[in-house]
PDB file of C-alpha atoms in Angstrom:
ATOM      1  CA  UNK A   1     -28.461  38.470  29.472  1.00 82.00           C
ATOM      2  CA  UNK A   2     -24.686  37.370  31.221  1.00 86.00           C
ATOM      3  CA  UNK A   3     -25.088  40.977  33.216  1.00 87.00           C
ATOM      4  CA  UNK A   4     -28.777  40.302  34.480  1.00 88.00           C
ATOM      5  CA  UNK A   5     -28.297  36.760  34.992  1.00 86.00           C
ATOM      6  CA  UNK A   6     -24.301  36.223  36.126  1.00 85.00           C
ATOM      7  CA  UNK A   7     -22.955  39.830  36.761  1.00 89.00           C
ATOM      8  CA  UNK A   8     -20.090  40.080  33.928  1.00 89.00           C
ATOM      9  CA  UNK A   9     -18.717  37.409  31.509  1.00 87.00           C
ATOM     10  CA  UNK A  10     -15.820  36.858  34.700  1.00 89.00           C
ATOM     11  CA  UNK A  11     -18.683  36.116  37.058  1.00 89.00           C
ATOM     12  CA  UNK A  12     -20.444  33.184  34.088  1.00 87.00           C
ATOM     13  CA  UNK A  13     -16.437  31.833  33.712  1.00 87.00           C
ATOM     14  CA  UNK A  14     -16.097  31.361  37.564  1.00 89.00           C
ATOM     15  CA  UNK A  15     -19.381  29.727  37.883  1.00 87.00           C
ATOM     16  CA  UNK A  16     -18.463  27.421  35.097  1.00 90.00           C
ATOM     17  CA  UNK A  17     -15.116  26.425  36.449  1.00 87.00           C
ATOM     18  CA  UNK A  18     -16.778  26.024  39.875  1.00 91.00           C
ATOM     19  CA  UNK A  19     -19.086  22.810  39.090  1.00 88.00           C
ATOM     20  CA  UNK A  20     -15.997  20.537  38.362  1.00 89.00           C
ATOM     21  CA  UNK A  21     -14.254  21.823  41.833  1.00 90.00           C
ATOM     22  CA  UNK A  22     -17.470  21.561  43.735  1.00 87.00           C
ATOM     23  CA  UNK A  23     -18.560  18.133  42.130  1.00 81.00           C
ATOM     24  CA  UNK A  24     -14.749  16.577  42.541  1.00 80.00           C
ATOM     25  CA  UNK A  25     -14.316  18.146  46.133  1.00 81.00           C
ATOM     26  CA  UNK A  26     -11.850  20.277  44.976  1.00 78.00           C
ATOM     27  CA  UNK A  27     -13.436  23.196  47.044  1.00 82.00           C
ATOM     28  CA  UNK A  28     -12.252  22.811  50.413  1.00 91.00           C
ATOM     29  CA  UNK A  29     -15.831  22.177  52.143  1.00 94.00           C
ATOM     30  CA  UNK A  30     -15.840  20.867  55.312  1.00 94.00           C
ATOM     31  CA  UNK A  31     -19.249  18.987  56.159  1.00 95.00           C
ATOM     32  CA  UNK A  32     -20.577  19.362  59.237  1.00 96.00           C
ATOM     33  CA  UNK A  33     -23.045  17.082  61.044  1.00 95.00           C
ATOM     34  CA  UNK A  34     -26.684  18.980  60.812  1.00 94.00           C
ATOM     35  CA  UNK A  35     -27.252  18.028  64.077  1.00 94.00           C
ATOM     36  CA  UNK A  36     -24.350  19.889  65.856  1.00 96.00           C
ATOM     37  CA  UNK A  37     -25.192  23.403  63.427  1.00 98.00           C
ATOM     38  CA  UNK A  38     -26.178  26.262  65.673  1.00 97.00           C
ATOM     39  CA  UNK A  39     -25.566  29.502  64.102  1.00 98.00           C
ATOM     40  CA  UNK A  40     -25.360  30.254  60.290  1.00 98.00           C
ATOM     41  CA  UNK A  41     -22.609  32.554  59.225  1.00 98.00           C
ATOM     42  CA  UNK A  42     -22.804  33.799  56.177  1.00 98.00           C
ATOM     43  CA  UNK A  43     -18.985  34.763  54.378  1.00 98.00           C
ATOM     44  CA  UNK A  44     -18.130  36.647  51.466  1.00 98.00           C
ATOM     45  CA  UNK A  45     -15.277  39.525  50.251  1.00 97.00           C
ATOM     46  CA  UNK A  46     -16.784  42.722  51.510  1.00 97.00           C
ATOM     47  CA  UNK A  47     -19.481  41.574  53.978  1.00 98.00           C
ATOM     48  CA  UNK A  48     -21.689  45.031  52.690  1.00 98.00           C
ATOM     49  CA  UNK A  49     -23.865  42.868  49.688  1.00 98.00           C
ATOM     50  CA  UNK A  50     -23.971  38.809  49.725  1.00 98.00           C
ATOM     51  CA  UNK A  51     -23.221  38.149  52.737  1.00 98.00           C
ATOM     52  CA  UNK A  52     -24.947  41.155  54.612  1.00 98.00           C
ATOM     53  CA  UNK A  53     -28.099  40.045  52.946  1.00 98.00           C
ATOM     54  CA  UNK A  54     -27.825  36.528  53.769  1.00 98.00           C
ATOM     55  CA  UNK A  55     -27.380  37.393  57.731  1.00 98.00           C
ATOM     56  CA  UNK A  56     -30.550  39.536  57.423  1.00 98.00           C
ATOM     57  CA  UNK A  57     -32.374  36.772  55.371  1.00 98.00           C
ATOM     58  CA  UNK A  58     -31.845  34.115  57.896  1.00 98.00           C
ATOM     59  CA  UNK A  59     -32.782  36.275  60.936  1.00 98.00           C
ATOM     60  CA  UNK A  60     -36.035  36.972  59.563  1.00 97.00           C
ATOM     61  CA  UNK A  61     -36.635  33.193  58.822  1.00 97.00           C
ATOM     62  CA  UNK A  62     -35.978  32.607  62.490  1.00 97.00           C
ATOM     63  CA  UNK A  63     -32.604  31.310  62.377  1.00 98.00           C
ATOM     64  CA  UNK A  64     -29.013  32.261  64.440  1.00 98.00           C
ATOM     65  CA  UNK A  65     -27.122  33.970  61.484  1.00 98.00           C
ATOM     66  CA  UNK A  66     -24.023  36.358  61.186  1.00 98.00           C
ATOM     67  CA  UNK A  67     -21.865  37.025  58.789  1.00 98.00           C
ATOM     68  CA  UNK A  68     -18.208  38.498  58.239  1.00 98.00           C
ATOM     69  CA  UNK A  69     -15.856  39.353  55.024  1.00 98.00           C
ATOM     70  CA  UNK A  70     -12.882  38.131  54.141  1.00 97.00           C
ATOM     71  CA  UNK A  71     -11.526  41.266  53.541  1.00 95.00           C
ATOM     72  CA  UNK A  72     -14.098  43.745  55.156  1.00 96.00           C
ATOM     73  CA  UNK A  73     -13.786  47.199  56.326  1.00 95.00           C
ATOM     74  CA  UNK A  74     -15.515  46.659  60.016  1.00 96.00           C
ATOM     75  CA  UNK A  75     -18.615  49.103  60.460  1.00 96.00           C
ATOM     76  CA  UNK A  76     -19.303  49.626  56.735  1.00 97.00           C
ATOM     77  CA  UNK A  77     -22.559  50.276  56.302  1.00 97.00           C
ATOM     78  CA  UNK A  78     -24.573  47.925  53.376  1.00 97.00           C
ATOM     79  CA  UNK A  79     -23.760  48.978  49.435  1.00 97.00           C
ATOM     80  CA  UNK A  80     -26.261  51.266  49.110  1.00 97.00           C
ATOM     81  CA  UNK A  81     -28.166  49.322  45.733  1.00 97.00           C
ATOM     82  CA  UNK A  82     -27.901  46.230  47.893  1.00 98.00           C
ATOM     83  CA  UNK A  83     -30.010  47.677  50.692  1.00 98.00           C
ATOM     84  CA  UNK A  84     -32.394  48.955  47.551  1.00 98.00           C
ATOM     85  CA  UNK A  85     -32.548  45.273  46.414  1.00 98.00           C
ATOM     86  CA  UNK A  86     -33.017  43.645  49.861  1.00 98.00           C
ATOM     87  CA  UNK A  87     -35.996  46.170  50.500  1.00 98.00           C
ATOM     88  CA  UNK A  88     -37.805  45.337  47.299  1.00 98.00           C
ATOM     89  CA  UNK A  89     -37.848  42.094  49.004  1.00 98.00           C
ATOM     90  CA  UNK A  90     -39.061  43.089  52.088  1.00 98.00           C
ATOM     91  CA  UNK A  91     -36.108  43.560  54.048  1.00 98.00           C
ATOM     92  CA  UNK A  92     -34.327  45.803  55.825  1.00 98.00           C
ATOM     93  CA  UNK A  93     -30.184  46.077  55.204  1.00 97.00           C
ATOM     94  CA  UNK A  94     -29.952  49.791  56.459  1.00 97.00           C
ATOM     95  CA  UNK A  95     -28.826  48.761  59.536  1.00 97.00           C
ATOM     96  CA  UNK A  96     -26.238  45.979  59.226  1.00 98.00           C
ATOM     97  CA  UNK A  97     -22.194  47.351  59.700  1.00 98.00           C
ATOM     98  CA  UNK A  98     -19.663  45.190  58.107  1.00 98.00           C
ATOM     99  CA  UNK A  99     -17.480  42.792  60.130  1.00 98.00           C
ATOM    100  CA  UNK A 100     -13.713  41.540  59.031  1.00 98.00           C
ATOM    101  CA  UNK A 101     -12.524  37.811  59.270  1.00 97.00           C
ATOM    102  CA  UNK A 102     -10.539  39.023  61.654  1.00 96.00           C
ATOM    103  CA  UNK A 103     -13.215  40.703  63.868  1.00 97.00           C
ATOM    104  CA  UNK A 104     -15.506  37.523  64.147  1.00 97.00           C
ATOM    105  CA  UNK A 105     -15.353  35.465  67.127  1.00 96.00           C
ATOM    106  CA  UNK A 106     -15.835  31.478  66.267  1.00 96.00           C
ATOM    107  CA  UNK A 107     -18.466  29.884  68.503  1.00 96.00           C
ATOM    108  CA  UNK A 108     -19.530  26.221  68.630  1.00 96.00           C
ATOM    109  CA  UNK A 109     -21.995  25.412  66.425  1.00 97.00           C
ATOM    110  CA  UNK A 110     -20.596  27.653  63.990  1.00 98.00           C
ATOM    111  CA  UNK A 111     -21.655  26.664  60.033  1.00 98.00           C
ATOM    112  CA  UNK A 112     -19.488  29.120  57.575  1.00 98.00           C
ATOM    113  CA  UNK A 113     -21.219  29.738  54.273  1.00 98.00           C
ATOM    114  CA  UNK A 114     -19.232  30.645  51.540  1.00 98.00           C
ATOM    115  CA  UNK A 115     -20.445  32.832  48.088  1.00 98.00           C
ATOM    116  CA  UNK A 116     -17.064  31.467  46.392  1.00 97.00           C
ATOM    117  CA  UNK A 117     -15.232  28.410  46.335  1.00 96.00           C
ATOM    118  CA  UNK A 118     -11.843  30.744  46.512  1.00 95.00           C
ATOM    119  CA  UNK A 119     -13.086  31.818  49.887  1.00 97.00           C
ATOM    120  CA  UNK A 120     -13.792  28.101  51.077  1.00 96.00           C
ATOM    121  CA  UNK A 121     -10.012  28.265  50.420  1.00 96.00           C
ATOM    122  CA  UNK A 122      -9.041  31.426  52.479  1.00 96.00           C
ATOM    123  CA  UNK A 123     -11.376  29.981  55.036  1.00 97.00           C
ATOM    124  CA  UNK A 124      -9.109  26.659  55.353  1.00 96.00           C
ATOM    125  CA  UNK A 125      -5.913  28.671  54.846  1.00 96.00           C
ATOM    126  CA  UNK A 126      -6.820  30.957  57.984  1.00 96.00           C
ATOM    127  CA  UNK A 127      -5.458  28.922  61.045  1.00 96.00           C
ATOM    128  CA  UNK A 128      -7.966  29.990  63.289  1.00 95.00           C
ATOM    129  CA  UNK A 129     -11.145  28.745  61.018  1.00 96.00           C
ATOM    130  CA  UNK A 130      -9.721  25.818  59.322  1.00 95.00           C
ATOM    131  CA  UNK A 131     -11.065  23.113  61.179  1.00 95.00           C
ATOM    132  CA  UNK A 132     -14.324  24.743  61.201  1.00 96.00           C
ATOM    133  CA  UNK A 133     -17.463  23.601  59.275  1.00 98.00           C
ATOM    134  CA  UNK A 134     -17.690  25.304  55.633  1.00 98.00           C
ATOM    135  CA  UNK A 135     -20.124  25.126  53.023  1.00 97.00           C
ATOM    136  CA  UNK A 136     -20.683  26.696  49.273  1.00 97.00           C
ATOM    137  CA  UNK A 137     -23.951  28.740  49.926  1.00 98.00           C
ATOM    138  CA  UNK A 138     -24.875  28.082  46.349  1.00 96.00           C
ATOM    139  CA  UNK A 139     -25.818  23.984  47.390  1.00 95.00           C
ATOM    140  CA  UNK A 140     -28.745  25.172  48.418  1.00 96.00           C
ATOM    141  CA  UNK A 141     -29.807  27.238  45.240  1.00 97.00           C
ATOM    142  CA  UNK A 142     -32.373  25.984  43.164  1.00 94.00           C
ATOM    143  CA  UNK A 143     -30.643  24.937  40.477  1.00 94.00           C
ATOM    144  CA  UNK A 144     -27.415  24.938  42.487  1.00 94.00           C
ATOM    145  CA  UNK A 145     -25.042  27.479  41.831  1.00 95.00           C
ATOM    146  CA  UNK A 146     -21.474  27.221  43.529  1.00 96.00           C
ATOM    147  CA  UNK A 147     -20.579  30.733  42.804  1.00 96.00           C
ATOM    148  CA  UNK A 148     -22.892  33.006  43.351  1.00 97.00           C
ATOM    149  CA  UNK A 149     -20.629  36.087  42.186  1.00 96.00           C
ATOM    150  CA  UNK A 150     -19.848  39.929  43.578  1.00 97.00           C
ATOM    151  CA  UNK A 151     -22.789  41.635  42.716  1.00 97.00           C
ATOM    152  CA  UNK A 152     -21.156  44.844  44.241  1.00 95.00           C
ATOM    153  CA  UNK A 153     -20.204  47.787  41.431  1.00 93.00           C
ATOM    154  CA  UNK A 154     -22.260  45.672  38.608  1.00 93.00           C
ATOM    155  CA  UNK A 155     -25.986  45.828  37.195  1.00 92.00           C
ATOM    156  CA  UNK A 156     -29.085  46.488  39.252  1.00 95.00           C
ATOM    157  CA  UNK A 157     -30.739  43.430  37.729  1.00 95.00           C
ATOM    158  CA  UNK A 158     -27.646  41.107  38.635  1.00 95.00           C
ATOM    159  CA  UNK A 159     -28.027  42.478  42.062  1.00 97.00           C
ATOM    160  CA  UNK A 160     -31.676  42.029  42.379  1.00 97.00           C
ATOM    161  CA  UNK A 161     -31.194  38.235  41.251  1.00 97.00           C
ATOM    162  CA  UNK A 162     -28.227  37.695  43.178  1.00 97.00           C
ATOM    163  CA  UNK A 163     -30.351  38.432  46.242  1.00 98.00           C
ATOM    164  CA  UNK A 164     -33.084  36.534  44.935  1.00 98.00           C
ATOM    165  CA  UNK A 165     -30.831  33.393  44.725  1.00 97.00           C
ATOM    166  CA  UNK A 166     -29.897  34.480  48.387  1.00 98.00           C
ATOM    167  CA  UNK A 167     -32.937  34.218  49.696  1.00 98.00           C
ATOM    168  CA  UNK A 168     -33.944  31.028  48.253  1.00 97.00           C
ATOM    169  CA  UNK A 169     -30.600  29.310  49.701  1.00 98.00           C
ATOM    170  CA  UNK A 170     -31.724  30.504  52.942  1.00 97.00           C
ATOM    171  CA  UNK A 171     -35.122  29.552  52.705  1.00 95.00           C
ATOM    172  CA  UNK A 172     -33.746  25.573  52.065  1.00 96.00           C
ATOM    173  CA  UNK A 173     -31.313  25.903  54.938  1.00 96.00           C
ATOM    174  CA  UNK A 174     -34.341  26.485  57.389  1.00 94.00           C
ATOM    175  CA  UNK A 175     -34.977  22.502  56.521  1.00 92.00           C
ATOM    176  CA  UNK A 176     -31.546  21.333  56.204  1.00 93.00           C
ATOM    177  CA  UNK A 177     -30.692  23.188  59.912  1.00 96.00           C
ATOM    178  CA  UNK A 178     -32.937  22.500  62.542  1.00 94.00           C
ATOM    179  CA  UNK A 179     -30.510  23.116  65.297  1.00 95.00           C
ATOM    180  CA  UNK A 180     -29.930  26.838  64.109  1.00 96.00           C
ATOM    181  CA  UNK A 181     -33.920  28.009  64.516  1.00 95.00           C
ATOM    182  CA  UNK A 182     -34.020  30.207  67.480  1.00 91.00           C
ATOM    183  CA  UNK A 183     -35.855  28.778  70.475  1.00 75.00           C
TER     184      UNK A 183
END
């Protein structure tokens, strides 16, 4: 059940120990005002699983999305069982080519979207994105999960519901974002 449901017995631990630092504001989130949100970026480690599929998830709900790693190889192509996942949802990760933190060019509006609440901290140790906007993804998870872990490596069933979870974040952030729809 921990390998279906949370990836490894690590992956349960860190989800754990992230409700106190989410609930206490431990986690380095930033709030932004929902009015000024224009573009969705969705951050994670390798920027070929989570985040990937969150980018793709919020395009096809009609919302500015993009998404970066923290520590991404730039043009990476999508894990290959997390494009198998996405497209027993219905969409299409073939396409997507990873992009570094370094790589990704800040614009106004910007809303980052963290899988982890250690990369909300990266986020606000990085000079150039600490005064930005940052979020837990996980908020919007029904129940809310502030660590949504690595799915990359682990079981296909983790993966599938990792994605799930993914796309039911994204689906609450079409509410909670007006500003981000595209026109």
């Amino acid at each position: 059940m921990i390998r279906s449901r949370f990836g490894t017995f690590r992956g349960l631990v860190r989800l754990a120990l992230s409700y106190p630092q989410a609930l206490f504001h431990l986690a380095e989130e930033r709030r932004p005002d929902p009015a000024e949100v224009r573009r969705l970026v969705f951050v994670c480690q390798g920027n070929i699983c989570r985040s990937a599929f969150a980018e793709v998830a919020a395009r096809s709900a009609g919302l500015r999305a993009a998404s970066f790693g923290l520590s991404a190889a730039s043009g990476r192509g999508a894990h290959g069982p997390a494009i198998a996942a996405a497209a027993a949802l219905g969409y299409d990760l073939s396409a997507h080519r990873a992009l570094d933190a370094g790589d990704y060019v800040p614009e106004s509006g910007d809303l980052l979207l963290a899988m982890e609440v250690r990369q909300l901290h990266r986020l606000a140790a990085d000079p150039r994105l600490a005064d930005r906007p940052r979020l837990l993804l996980g908020r919007w998870t029904r129940p809310a999960l502030p660590h949504l872990h690595d799915p990359y490596g682990l079981d296909d069933r983790y993966m599938a519901q990792c994605l799930c979870r993914i796309e039911g974040a994204v689906d609450a952030l079409v509410k909670g974002f007006p500003g981000a729809r595209l026109s």
